[in-house]
Tab-separated table of C-alpha atoms and ligand atoms in Angstrom:
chain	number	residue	atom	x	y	z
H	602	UNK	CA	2.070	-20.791	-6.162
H	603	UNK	CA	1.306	-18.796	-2.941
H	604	UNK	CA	-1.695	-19.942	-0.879
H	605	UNK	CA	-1.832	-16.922	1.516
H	606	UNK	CA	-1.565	-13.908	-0.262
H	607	UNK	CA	-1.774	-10.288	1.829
H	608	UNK	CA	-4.254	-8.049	-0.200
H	609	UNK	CA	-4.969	-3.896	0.254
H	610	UNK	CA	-8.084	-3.828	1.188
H	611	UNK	CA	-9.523	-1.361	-1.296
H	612	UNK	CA	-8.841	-4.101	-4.099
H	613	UNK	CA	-11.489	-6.384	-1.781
H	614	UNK	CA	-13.826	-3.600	-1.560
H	615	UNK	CA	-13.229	-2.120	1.493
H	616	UNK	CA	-14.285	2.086	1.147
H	617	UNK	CA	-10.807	2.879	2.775
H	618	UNK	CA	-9.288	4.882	0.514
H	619	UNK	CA	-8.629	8.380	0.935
H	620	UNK	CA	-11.415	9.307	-1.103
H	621	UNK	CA	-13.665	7.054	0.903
H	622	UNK	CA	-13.900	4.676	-2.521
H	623	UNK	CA	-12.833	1.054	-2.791
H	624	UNK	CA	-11.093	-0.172	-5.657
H	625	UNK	CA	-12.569	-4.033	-6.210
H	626	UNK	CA	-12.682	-5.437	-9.290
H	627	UNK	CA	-13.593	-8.899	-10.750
H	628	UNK	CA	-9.830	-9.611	-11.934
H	629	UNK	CA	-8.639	-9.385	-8.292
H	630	UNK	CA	-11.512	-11.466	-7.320
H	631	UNK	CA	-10.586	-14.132	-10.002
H	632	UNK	CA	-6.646	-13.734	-9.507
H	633	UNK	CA	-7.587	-14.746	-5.764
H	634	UNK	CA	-9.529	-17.252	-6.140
H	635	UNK	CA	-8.532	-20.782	-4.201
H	636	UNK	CA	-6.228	-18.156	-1.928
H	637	UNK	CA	-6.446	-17.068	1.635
H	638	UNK	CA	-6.332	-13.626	1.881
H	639	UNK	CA	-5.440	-11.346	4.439
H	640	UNK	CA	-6.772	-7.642	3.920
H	641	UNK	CA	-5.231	-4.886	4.921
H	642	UNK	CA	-4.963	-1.422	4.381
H	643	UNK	CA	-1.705	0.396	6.241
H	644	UNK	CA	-3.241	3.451	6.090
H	645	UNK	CA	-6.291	3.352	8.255
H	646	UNK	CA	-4.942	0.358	10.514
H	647	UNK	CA	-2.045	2.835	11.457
H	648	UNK	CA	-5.010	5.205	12.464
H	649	UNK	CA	-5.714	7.215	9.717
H	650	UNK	CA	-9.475	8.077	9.024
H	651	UNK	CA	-11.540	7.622	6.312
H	652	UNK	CA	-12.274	9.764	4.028
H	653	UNK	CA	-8.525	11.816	4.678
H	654	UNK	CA	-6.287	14.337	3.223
H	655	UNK	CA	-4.417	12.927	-0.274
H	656	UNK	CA	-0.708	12.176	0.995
H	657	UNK	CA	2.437	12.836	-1.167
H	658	UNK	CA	5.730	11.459	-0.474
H	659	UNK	CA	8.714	14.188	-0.811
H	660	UNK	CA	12.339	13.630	-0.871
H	661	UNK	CA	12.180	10.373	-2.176
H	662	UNK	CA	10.214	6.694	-2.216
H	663	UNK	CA	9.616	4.795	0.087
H	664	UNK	CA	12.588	3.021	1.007
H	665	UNK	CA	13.989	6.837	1.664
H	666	UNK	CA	11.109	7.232	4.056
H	667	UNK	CA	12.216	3.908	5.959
H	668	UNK	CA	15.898	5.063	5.624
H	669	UNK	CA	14.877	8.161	7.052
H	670	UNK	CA	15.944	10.231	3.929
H	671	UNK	CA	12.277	11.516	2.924
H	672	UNK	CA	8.934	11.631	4.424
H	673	UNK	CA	4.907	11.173	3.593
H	674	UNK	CA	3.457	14.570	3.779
H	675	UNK	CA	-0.666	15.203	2.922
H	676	UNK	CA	-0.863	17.029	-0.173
H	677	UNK	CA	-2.196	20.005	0.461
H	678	UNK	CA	-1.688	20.881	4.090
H	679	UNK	CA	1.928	19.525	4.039
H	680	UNK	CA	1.362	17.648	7.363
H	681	UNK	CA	3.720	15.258	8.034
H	682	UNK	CA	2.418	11.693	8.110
H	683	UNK	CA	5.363	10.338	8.022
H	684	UNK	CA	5.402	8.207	11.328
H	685	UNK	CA	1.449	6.790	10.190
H	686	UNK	CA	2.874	5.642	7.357
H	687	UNK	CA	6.046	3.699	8.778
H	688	UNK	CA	3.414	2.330	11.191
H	689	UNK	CA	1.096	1.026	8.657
H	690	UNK	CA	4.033	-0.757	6.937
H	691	UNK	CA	5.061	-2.228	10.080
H	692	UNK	CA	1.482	-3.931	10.226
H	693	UNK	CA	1.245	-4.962	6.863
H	694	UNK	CA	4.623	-6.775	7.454
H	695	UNK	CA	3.497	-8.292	11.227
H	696	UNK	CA	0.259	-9.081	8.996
H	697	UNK	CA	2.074	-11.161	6.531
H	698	UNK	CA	3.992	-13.038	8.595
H	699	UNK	CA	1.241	-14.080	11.612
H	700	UNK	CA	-0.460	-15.329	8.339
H	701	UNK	CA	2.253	-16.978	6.907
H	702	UNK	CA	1.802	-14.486	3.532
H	703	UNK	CA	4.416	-14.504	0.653
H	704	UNK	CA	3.449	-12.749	-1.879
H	705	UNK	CA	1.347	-9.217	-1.255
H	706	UNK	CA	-0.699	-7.845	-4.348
H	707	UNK	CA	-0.828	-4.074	-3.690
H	708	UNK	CA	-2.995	-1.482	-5.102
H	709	UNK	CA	-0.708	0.590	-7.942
H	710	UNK	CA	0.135	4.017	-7.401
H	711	UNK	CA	-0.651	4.738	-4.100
H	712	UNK	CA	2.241	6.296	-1.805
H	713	UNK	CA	1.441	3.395	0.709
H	714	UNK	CA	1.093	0.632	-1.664
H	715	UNK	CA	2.399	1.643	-5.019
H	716	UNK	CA	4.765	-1.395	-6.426
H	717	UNK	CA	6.179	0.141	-9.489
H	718	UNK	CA	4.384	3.944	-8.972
H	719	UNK	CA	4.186	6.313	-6.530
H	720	UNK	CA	3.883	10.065	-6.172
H	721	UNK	CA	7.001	12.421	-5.050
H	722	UNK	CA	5.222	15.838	-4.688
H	723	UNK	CA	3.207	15.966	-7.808
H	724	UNK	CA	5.644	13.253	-10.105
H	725	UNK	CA	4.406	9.773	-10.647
H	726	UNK	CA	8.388	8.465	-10.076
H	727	UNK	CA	8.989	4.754	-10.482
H	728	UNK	CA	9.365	3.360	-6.907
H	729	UNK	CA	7.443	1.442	-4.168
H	730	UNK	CA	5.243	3.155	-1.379
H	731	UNK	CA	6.504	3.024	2.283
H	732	UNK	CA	4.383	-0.394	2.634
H	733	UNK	CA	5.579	-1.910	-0.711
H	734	UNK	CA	9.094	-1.103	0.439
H	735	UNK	CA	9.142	-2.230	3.447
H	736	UNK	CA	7.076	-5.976	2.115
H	737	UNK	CA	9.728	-5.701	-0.528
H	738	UNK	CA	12.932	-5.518	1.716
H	739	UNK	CA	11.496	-8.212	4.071
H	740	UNK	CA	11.554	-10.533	1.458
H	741	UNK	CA	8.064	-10.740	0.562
H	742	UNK	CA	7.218	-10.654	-3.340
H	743	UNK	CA	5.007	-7.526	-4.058
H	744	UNK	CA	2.606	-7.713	-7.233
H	745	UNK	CA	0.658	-5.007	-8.747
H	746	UNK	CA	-2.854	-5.070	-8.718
H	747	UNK	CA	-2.179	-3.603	-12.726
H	748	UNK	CA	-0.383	-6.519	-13.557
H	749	UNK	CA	-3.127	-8.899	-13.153
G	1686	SF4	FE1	-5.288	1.457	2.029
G	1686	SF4	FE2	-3.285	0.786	0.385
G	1686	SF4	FE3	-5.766	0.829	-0.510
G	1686	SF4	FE4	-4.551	3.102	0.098
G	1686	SF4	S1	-3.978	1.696	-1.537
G	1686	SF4	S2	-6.634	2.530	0.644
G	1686	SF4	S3	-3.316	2.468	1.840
G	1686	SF4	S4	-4.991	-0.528	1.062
């Protein structure tokens, strides 16, 4: 049983997502219940505002955009985000390990945080996001907010 558990922050509540909505729900509050939790959301700690443009990943998921092999590109500019989203995974990881977290439950889907789902171009491909991957290769177990 993990006692510290690092959580994205739109499953707490917190308006950060690119739409400016949150995502909190009574089953994460539950599933978190006797936890500490450490919030965070990659994507506006690395700098990114809220609301912002939709981001895509292309070339790949996101242990191809750590690798180097694909990158995180907003949907409909085609902006390259690419080095916002490396950064954000670099502070979820410095996140979970100042706090001692082993287990992260991430918010499905998104090309950040996606465990199991993420978008290349306009394809929900099974994959992690960039933050998911990164959690995932440091050792730290990565849970879906959809498998509660
Ligand atoms: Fe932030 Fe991740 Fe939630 Fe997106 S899914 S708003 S990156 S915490």
């Amino acid at each position: 049983e993990a006692r510290v558990v690092l959580v994205s922050a739109c499953l707490l509540g917190q308006a950060c997502r690119y739409d400016g909505q949150s995502k909190g729900s009574d089953r994460v509050r539950q599933a978190l219940e006797g936890k500490e939790v450490v919030p965070l959301c990659p994507e506006t700690g690395a700098g990114l505002g809220t609301p912002r443009p939709a981001v895509v990943l292309r070339g790949g998921t996101g242990e191809a955009v750590l690798a180097g092999h694909a990158q995180a590109v907003e949907r409909e500019s085609g902006q390259d985000q690419t080095a916002a989203f490396r950064r954000g995974a670099e502070l979820a990881l410095e996140a979970a390990r100042r706090f001692g977290a082993t287990v992260a439950l991430l918010k499905e889907r998104s090309p950040s945080c996606g465990t199991q789902g993420t978008y290349v171009g306009e394809q929900l491909v099974q994959g992690r996001g960039v933050t998911a991957a990164r959690l995932h290769a440091a050792g730290i177990l990565t849970v879906s907010d959809e498998d509660l």
